[in-house]
Short mmCIF file of C-alpha atoms (C1' of nucleotides) in Angstrom, two decimals:
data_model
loop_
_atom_site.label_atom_id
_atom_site.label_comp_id
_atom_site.label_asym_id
_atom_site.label_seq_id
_atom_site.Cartn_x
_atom_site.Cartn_y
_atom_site.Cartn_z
CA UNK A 275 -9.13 20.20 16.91
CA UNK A 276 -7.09 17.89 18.81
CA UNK A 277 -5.77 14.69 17.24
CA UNK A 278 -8.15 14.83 14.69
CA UNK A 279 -5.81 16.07 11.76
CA UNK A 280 -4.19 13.02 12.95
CA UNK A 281 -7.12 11.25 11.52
CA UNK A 282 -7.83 13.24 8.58
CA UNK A 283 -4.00 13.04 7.46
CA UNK A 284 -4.66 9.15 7.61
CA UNK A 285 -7.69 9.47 5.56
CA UNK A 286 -6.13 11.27 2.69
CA UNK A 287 -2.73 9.09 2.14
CA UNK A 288 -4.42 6.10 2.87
CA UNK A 289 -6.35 5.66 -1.00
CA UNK A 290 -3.37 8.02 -2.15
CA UNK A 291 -0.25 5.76 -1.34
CA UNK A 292 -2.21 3.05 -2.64
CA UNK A 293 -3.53 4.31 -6.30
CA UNK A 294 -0.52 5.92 -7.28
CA UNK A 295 2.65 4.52 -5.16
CA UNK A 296 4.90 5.79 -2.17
CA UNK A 297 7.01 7.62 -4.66
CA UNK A 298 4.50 9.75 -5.86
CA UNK A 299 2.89 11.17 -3.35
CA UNK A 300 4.37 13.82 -1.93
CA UNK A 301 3.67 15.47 1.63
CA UNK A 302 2.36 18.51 0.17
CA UNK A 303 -0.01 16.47 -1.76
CA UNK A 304 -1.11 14.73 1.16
CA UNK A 305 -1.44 18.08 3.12
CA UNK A 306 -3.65 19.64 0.11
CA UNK A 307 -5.66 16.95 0.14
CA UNK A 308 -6.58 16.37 3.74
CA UNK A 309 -6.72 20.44 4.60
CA UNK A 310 -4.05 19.88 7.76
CA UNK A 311 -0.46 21.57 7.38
CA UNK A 312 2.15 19.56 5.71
CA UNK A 313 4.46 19.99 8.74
CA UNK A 314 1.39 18.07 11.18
CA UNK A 315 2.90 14.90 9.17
CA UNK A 316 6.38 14.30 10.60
CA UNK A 317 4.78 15.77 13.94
CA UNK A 318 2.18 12.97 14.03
CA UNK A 319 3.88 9.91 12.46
CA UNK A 320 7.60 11.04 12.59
CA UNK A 321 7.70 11.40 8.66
CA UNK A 322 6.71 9.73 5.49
CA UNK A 323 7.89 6.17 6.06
CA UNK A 324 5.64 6.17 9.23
CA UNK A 325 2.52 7.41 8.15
CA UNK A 326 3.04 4.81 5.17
CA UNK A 327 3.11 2.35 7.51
CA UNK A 328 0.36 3.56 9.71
CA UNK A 329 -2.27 3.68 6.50
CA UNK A 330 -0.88 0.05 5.37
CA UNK A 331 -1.23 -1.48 9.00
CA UNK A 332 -5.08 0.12 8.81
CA UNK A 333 -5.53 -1.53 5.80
CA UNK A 334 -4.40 -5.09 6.99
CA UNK A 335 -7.30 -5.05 10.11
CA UNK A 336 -9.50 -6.06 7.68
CA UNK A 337 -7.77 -9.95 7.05
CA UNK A 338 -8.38 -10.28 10.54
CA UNK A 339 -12.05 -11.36 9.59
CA UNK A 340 -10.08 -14.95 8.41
CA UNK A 341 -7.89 -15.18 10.44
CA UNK A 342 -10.18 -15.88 13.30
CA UNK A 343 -11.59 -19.01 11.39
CA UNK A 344 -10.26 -22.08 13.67
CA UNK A 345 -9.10 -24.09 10.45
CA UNK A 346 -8.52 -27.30 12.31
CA UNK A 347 -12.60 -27.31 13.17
CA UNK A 348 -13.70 -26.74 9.56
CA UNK A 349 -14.12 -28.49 6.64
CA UNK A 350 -10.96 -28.26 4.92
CA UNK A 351 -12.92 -26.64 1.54
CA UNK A 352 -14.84 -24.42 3.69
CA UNK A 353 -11.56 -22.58 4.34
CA UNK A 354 -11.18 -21.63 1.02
CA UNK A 355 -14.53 -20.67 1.04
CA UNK A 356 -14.36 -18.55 3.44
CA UNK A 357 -10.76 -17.05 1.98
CA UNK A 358 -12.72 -16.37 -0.89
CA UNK A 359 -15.58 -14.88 1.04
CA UNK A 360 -13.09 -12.54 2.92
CA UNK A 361 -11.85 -11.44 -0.21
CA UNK A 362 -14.97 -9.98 -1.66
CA UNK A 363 -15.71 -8.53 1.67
CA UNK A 364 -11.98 -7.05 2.33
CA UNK A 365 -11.96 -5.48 -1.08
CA UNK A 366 -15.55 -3.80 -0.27
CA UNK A 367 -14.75 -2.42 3.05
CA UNK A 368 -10.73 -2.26 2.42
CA UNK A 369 -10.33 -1.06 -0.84
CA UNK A 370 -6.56 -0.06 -0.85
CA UNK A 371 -5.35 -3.39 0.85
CA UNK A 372 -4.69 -5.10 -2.26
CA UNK A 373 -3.00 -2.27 -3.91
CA UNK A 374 -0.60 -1.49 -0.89
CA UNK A 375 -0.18 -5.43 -0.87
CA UNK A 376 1.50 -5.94 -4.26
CA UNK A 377 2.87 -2.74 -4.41
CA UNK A 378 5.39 -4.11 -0.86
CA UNK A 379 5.44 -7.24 -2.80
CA UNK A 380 6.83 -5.66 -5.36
CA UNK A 381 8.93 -3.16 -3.86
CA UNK A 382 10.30 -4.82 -0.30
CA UNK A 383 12.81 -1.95 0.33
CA UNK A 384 11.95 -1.42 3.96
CA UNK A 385 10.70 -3.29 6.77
CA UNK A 386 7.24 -4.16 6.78
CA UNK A 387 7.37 -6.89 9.48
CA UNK A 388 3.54 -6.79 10.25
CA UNK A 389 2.86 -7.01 7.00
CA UNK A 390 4.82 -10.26 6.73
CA UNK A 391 3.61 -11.64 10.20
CA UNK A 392 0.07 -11.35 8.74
CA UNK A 393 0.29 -12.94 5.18
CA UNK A 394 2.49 -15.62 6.64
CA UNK A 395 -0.56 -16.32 9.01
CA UNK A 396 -3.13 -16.26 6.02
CA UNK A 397 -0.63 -18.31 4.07
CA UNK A 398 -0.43 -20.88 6.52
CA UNK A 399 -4.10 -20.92 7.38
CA UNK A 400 -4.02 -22.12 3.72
CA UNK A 401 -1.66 -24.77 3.73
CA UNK A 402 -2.73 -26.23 6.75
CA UNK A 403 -6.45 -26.74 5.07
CA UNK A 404 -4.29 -28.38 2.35
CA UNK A 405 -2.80 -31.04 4.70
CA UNK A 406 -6.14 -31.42 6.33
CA UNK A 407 -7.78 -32.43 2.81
CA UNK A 408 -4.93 -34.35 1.88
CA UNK A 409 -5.26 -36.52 4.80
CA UNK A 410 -8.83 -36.94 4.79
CA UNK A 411 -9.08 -38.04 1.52
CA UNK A 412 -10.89 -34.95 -0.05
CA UNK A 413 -7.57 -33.63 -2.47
CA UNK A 414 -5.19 -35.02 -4.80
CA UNK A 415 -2.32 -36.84 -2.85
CA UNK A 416 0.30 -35.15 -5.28
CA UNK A 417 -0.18 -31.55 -4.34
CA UNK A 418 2.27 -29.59 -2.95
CA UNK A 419 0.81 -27.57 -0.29
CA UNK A 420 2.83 -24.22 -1.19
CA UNK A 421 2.35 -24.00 -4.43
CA UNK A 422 -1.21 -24.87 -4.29
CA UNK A 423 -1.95 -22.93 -1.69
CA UNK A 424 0.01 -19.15 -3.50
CA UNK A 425 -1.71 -20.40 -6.49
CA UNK A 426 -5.31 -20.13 -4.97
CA UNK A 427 -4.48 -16.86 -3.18
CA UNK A 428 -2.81 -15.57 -6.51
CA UNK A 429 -5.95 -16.56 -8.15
CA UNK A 430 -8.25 -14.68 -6.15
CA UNK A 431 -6.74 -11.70 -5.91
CA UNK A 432 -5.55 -11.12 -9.20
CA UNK A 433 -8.71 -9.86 -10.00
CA UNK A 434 -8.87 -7.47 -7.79
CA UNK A 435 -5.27 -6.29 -8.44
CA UNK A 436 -5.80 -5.77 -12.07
CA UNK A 437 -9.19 -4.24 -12.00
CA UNK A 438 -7.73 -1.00 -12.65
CA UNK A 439 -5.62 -2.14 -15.49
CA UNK A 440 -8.40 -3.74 -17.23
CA UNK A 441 -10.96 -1.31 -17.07
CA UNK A 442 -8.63 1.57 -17.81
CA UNK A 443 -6.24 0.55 -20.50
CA UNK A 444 -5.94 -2.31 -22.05
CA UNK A 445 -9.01 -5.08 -22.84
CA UNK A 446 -11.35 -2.84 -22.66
CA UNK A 447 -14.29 -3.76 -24.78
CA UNK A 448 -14.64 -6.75 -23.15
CA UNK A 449 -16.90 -7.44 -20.57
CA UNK A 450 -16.17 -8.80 -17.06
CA UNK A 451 -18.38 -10.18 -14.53
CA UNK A 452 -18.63 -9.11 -11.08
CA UNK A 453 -17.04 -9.85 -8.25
CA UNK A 454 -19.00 -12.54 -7.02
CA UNK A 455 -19.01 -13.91 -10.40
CA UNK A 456 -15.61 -14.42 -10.95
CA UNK A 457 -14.78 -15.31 -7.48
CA UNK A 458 -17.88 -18.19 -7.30
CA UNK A 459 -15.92 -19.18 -10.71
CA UNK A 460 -12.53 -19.07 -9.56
CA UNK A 461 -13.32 -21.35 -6.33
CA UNK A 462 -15.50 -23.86 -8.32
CA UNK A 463 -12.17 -24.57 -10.79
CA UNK A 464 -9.88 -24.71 -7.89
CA UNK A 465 -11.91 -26.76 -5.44
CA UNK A 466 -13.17 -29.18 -8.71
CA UNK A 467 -9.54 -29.06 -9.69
CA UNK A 468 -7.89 -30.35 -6.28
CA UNK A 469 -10.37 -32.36 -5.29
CA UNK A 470 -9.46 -36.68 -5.28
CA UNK A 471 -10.81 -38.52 -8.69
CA UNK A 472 -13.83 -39.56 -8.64
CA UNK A 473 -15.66 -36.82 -6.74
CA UNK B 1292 32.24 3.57 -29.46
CA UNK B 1293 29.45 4.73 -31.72
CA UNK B 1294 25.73 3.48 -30.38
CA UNK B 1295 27.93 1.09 -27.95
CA UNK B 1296 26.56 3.30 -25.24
CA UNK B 1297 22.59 2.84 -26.22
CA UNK B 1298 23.17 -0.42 -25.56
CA UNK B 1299 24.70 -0.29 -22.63
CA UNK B 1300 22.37 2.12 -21.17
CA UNK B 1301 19.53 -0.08 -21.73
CA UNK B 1302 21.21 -3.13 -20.57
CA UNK B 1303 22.32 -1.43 -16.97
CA UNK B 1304 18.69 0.51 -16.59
CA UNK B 1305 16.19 -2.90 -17.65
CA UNK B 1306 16.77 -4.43 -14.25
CA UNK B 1307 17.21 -1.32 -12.11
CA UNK B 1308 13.64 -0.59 -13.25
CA UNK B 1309 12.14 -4.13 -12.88
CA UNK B 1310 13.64 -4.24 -9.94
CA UNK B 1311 13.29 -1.20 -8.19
CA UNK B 1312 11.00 0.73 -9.70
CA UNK B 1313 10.62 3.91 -12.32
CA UNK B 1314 10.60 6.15 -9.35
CA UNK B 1315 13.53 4.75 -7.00
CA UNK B 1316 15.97 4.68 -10.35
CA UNK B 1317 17.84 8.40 -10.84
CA UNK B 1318 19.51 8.90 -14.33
CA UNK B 1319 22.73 9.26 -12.12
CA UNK B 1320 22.53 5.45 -10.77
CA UNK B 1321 22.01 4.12 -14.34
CA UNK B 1322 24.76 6.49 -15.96
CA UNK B 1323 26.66 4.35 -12.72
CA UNK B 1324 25.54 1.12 -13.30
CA UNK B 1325 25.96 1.72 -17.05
CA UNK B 1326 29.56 3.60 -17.32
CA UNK B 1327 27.83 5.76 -19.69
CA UNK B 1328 27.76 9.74 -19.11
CA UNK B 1329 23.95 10.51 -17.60
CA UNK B 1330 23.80 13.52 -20.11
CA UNK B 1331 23.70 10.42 -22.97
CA UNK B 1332 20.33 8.97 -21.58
CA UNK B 1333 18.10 12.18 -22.50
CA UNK B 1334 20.68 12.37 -26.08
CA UNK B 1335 19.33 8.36 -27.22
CA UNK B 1336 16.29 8.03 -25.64
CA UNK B 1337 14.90 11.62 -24.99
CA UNK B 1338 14.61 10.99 -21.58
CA UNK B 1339 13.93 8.98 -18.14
CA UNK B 1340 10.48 7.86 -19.36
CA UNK B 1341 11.73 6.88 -23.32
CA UNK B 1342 14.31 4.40 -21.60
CA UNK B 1343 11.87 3.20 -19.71
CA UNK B 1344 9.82 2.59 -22.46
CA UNK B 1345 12.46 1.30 -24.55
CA UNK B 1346 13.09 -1.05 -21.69
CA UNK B 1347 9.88 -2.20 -21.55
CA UNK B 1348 9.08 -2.82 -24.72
CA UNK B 1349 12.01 -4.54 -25.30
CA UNK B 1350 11.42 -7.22 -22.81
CA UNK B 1351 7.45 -7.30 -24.10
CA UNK B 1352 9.15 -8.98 -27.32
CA UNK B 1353 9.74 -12.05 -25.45
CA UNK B 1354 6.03 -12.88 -25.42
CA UNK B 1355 6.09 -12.97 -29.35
CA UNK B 1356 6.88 -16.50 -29.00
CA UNK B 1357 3.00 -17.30 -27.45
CA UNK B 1358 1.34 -14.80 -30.00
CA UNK B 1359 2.77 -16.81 -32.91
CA UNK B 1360 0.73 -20.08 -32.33
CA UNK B 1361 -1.88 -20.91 -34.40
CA UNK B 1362 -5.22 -20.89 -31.73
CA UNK B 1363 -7.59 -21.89 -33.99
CA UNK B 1364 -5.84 -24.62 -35.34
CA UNK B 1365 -4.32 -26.46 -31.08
CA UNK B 1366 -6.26 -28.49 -28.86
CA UNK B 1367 -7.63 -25.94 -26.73
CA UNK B 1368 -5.75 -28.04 -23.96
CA UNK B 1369 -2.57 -27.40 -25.80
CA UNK B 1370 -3.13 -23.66 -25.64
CA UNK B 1371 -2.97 -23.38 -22.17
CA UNK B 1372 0.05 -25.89 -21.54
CA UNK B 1373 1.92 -23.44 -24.38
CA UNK B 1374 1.25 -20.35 -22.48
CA UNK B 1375 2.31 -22.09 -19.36
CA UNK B 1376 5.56 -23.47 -21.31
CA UNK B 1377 6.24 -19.59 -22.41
CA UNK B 1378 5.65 -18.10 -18.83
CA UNK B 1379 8.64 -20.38 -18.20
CA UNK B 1380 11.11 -19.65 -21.04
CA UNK B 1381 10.01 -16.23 -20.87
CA UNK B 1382 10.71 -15.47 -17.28
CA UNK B 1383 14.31 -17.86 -17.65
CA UNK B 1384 15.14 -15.45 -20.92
CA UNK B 1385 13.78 -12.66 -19.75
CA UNK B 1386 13.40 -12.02 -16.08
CA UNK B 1387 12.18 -8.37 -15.78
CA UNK B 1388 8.89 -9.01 -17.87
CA UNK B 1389 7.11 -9.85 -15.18
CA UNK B 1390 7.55 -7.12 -12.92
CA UNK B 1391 7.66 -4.48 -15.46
CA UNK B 1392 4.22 -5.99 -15.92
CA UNK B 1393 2.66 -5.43 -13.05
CA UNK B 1394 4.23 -2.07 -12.01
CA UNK B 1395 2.62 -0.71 -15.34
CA UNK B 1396 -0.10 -2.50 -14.11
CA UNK B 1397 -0.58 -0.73 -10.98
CA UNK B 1398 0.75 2.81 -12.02
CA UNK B 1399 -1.56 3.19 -15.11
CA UNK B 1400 -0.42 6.91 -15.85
CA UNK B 1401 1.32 7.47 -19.05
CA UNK B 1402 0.44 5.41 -22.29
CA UNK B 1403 1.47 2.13 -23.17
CA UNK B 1404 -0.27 1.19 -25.99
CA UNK B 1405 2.55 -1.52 -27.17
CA UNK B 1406 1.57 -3.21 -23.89
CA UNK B 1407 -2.32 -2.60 -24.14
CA UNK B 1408 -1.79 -4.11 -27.44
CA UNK B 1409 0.49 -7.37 -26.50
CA UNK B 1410 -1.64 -8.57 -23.36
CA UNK B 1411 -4.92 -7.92 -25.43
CA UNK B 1412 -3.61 -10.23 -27.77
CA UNK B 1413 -2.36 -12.75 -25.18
CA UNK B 1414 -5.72 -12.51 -23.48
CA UNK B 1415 -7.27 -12.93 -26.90
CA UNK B 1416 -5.29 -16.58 -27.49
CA UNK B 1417 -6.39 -17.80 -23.77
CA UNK B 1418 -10.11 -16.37 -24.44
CA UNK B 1419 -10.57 -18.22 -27.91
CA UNK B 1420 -9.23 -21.34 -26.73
CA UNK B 1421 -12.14 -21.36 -23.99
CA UNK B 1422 -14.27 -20.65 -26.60
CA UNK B 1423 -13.48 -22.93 -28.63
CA UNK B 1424 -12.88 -25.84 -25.66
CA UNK B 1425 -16.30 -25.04 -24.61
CA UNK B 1426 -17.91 -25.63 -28.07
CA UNK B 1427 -15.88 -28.99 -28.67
CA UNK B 1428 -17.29 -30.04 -25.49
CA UNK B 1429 -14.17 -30.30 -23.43
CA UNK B 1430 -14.57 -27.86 -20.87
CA UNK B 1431 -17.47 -26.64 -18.56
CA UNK B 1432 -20.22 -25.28 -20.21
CA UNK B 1433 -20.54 -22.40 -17.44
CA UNK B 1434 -17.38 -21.01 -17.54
CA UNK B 1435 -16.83 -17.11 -18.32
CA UNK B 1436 -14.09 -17.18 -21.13
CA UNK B 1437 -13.11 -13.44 -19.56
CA UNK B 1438 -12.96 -14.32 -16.10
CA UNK B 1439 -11.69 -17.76 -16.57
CA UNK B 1440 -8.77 -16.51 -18.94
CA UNK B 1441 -7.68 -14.26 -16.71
CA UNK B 1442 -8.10 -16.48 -13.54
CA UNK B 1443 -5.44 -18.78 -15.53
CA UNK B 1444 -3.42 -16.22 -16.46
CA UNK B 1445 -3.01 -14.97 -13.25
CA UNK B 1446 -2.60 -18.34 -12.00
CA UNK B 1447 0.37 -18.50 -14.13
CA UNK B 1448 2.08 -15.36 -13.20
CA UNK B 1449 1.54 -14.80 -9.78
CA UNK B 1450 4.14 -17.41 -9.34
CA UNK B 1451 6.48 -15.02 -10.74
CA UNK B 1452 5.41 -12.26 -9.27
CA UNK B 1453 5.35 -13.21 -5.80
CA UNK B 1454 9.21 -14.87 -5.75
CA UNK B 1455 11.01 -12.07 -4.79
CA UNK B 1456 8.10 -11.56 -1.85
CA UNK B 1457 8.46 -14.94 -0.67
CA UNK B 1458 12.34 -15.59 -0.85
CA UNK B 1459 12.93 -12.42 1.17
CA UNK B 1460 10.68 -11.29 3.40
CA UNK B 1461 7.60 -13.65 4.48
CA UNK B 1462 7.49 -17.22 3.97
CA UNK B 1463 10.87 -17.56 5.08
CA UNK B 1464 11.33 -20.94 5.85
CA UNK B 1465 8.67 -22.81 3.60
CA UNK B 1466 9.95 -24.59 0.73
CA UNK B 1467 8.76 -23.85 -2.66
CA UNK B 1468 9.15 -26.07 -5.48
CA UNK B 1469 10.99 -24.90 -8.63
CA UNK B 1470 8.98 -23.08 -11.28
CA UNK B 1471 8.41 -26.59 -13.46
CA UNK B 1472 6.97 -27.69 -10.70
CA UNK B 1473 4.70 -25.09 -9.36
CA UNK B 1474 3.64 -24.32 -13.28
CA UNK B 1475 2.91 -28.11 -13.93
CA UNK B 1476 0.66 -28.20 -10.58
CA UNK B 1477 -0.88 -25.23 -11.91
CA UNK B 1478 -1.73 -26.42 -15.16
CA UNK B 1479 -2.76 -29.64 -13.80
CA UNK B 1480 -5.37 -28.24 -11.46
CA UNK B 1481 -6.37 -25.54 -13.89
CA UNK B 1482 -7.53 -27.88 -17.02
CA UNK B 1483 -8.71 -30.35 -14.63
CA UNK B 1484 -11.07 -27.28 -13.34
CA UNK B 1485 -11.93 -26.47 -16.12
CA UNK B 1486 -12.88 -29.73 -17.69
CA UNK B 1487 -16.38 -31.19 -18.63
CA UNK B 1488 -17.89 -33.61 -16.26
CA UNK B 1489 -16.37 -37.17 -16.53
CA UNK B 1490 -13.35 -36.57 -18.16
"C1'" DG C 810 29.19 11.33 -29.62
"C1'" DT C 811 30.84 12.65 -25.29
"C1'" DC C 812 31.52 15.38 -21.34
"C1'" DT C 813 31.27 19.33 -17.76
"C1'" DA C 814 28.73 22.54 -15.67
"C1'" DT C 815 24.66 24.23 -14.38
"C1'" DA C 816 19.70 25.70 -14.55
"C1'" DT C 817 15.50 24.55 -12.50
"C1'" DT C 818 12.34 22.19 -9.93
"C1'" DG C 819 10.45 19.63 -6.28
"C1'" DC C 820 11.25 16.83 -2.42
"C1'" DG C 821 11.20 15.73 3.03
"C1'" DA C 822 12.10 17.76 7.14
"C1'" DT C 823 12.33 21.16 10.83
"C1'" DA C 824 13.23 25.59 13.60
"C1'" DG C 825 10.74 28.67 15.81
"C1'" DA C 826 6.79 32.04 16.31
"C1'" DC C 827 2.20 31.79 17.93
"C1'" DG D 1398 -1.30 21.85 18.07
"C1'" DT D 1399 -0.68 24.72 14.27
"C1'" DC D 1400 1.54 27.52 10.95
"C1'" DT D 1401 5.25 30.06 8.07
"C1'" DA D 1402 9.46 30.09 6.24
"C1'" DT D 1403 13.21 27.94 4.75
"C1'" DC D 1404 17.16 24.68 4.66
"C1'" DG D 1405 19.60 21.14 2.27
"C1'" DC D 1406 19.40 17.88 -0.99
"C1'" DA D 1407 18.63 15.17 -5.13
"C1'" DA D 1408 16.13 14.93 -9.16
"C1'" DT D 1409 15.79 15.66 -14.65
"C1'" DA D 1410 17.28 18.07 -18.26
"C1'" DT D 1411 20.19 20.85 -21.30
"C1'" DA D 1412 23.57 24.40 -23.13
"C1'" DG D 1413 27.73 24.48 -24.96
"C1'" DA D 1414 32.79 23.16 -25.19
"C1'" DC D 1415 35.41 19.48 -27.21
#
DNA sequence: GTCTATATTGCGATAGAC
DNA sequence: GTCTATCGCAATATAGAC
């Protein structure tokens, strides 16, 4: 079968390490679940750690959709519409990213140095639309470009990151609009709520 | 020493498990931390998962502050720049809420219905204050009180969430303003959002 | 209430046959 | 490449002496 247990061990973790944690998945669960022999693990990716890493750097391809926008050519708002845009799509295509991306944020025990290298570029990508707006005249002069800029990305994904929460525990009952819905939303009160007075 | 040890138990094992996680935190690194024999955890709280509970709920009562105003009687506007002031004194007070949060949040397994209950009810204030903004004509007549609550809330938080992320492992090297700051910004941008046209 | 000692379980990893 | 068998370890929990 050649490497492809390589692919089907991959397959399995990947939604597994992100819906219920590094912790709590163990290799045997991982080898029930994809059909290949537990011991094909640490003979493929050297152990635990590495296949952990190997499903997370799969799941951070899909940013790469943004990060190809040349942010000095566009419109500074486009940028955010298009960080909004890559959102819906990344959560579509890349389901686990946002899990596996709070759960490092919230657990930075080992190294995750691509991971870092790649929100840093996303972050800055941000900021640097800030700036651009700032100078042209489209934003507020008083905004700090960090803070504005985690508090648009914190925005947008925090719907996605608590989509499990809210359907599953607690405020349930009450009814949330798609995707698009909230995202359209979310972008209209940011970009109205940056943008100079008198717009 | 009589229930001197409880106390001590759940004062060592609150930020172990904000910190580090349910799963990374043996009984034998909080009898450690706590000076407390490890055989006294399962005697007081029955076991790993009642201290964590315990733990947990305990820092939940910080939010009581929020949950006490009067909503129907505020400004709308006031509500939000209330919750905002909370996030504040409740992370200074009470630094573990917020990551106990969100690692419930993203490991839904066992119940929590003390925290189902609490963030309905904060969800509830930020919802009827929309509602109620909307109807006096101060904010946007299209906004979706469920998405747009949460969008603030999450506005609010992620600020908290993210610090640890930011200080040590990406970002490196980008200043962030201080949480009155950031929160301020926040709230600025977020009621100005959210606000009717020609305001 | 506190402690020691231990029962029991499950983990990640690997040696070695095929 | 694949599998079985197992090692060594750390986890939670508890029985029972004090």
């Amino acid at each position: 079968m050649s490497t492809d247990s390589r692919e089907k061990i991959l397959r399995a973790a990947t939604p597994l390490f992100a819906e219920e944690g590094y912790d709590r998945v163990s290799l045997r669960k991982i080898s029930e679940a994809s059909g290949v022999n537990s011991a094909m693990i640490s003979y493929y990716f050297g152990g635990k750690k590495g296949l952990f890493d190997a499903a997370f750097a799969s799941q951070l391809e899909a940013l790469e959709g943004f990060l190809s926008l040349d942010v000095e050519a566009e419109d500074p708002r486009t940028v955010f519409r298009c960080y909004a845009e890559a959102a819906v799509a990344v959560h579509e295509e890349s389901p686990y990213l946002l899990p596996y991306l709070y759960r490092v944020m919230l657990a930075p025990d080992g190294e995750t140095p691509t991971f870092a290298e790649t929100i840093g570029k996303v972050y800055g990508h941000l900021v640097r639309a800030l700036e651009r707006g700032m100078a042209a005249g489209l934003f507020r002069e008083d905004l700090d470009t960090s803070a504005t800029a985690l508090l648009f990305a914190g925005s947008i994904n925090f719907h996605f990151l608590s989509r499990r929460f809210r359907d599953g525990i607690a405020l349930r009952g009450t009814r949330f609009p798609d995707e698009k819905t909230y995202i359209a939303q979310a972008l209209a009160i940011f970009l109205r709520g940056i943008a100079k007075e008198g717009t």
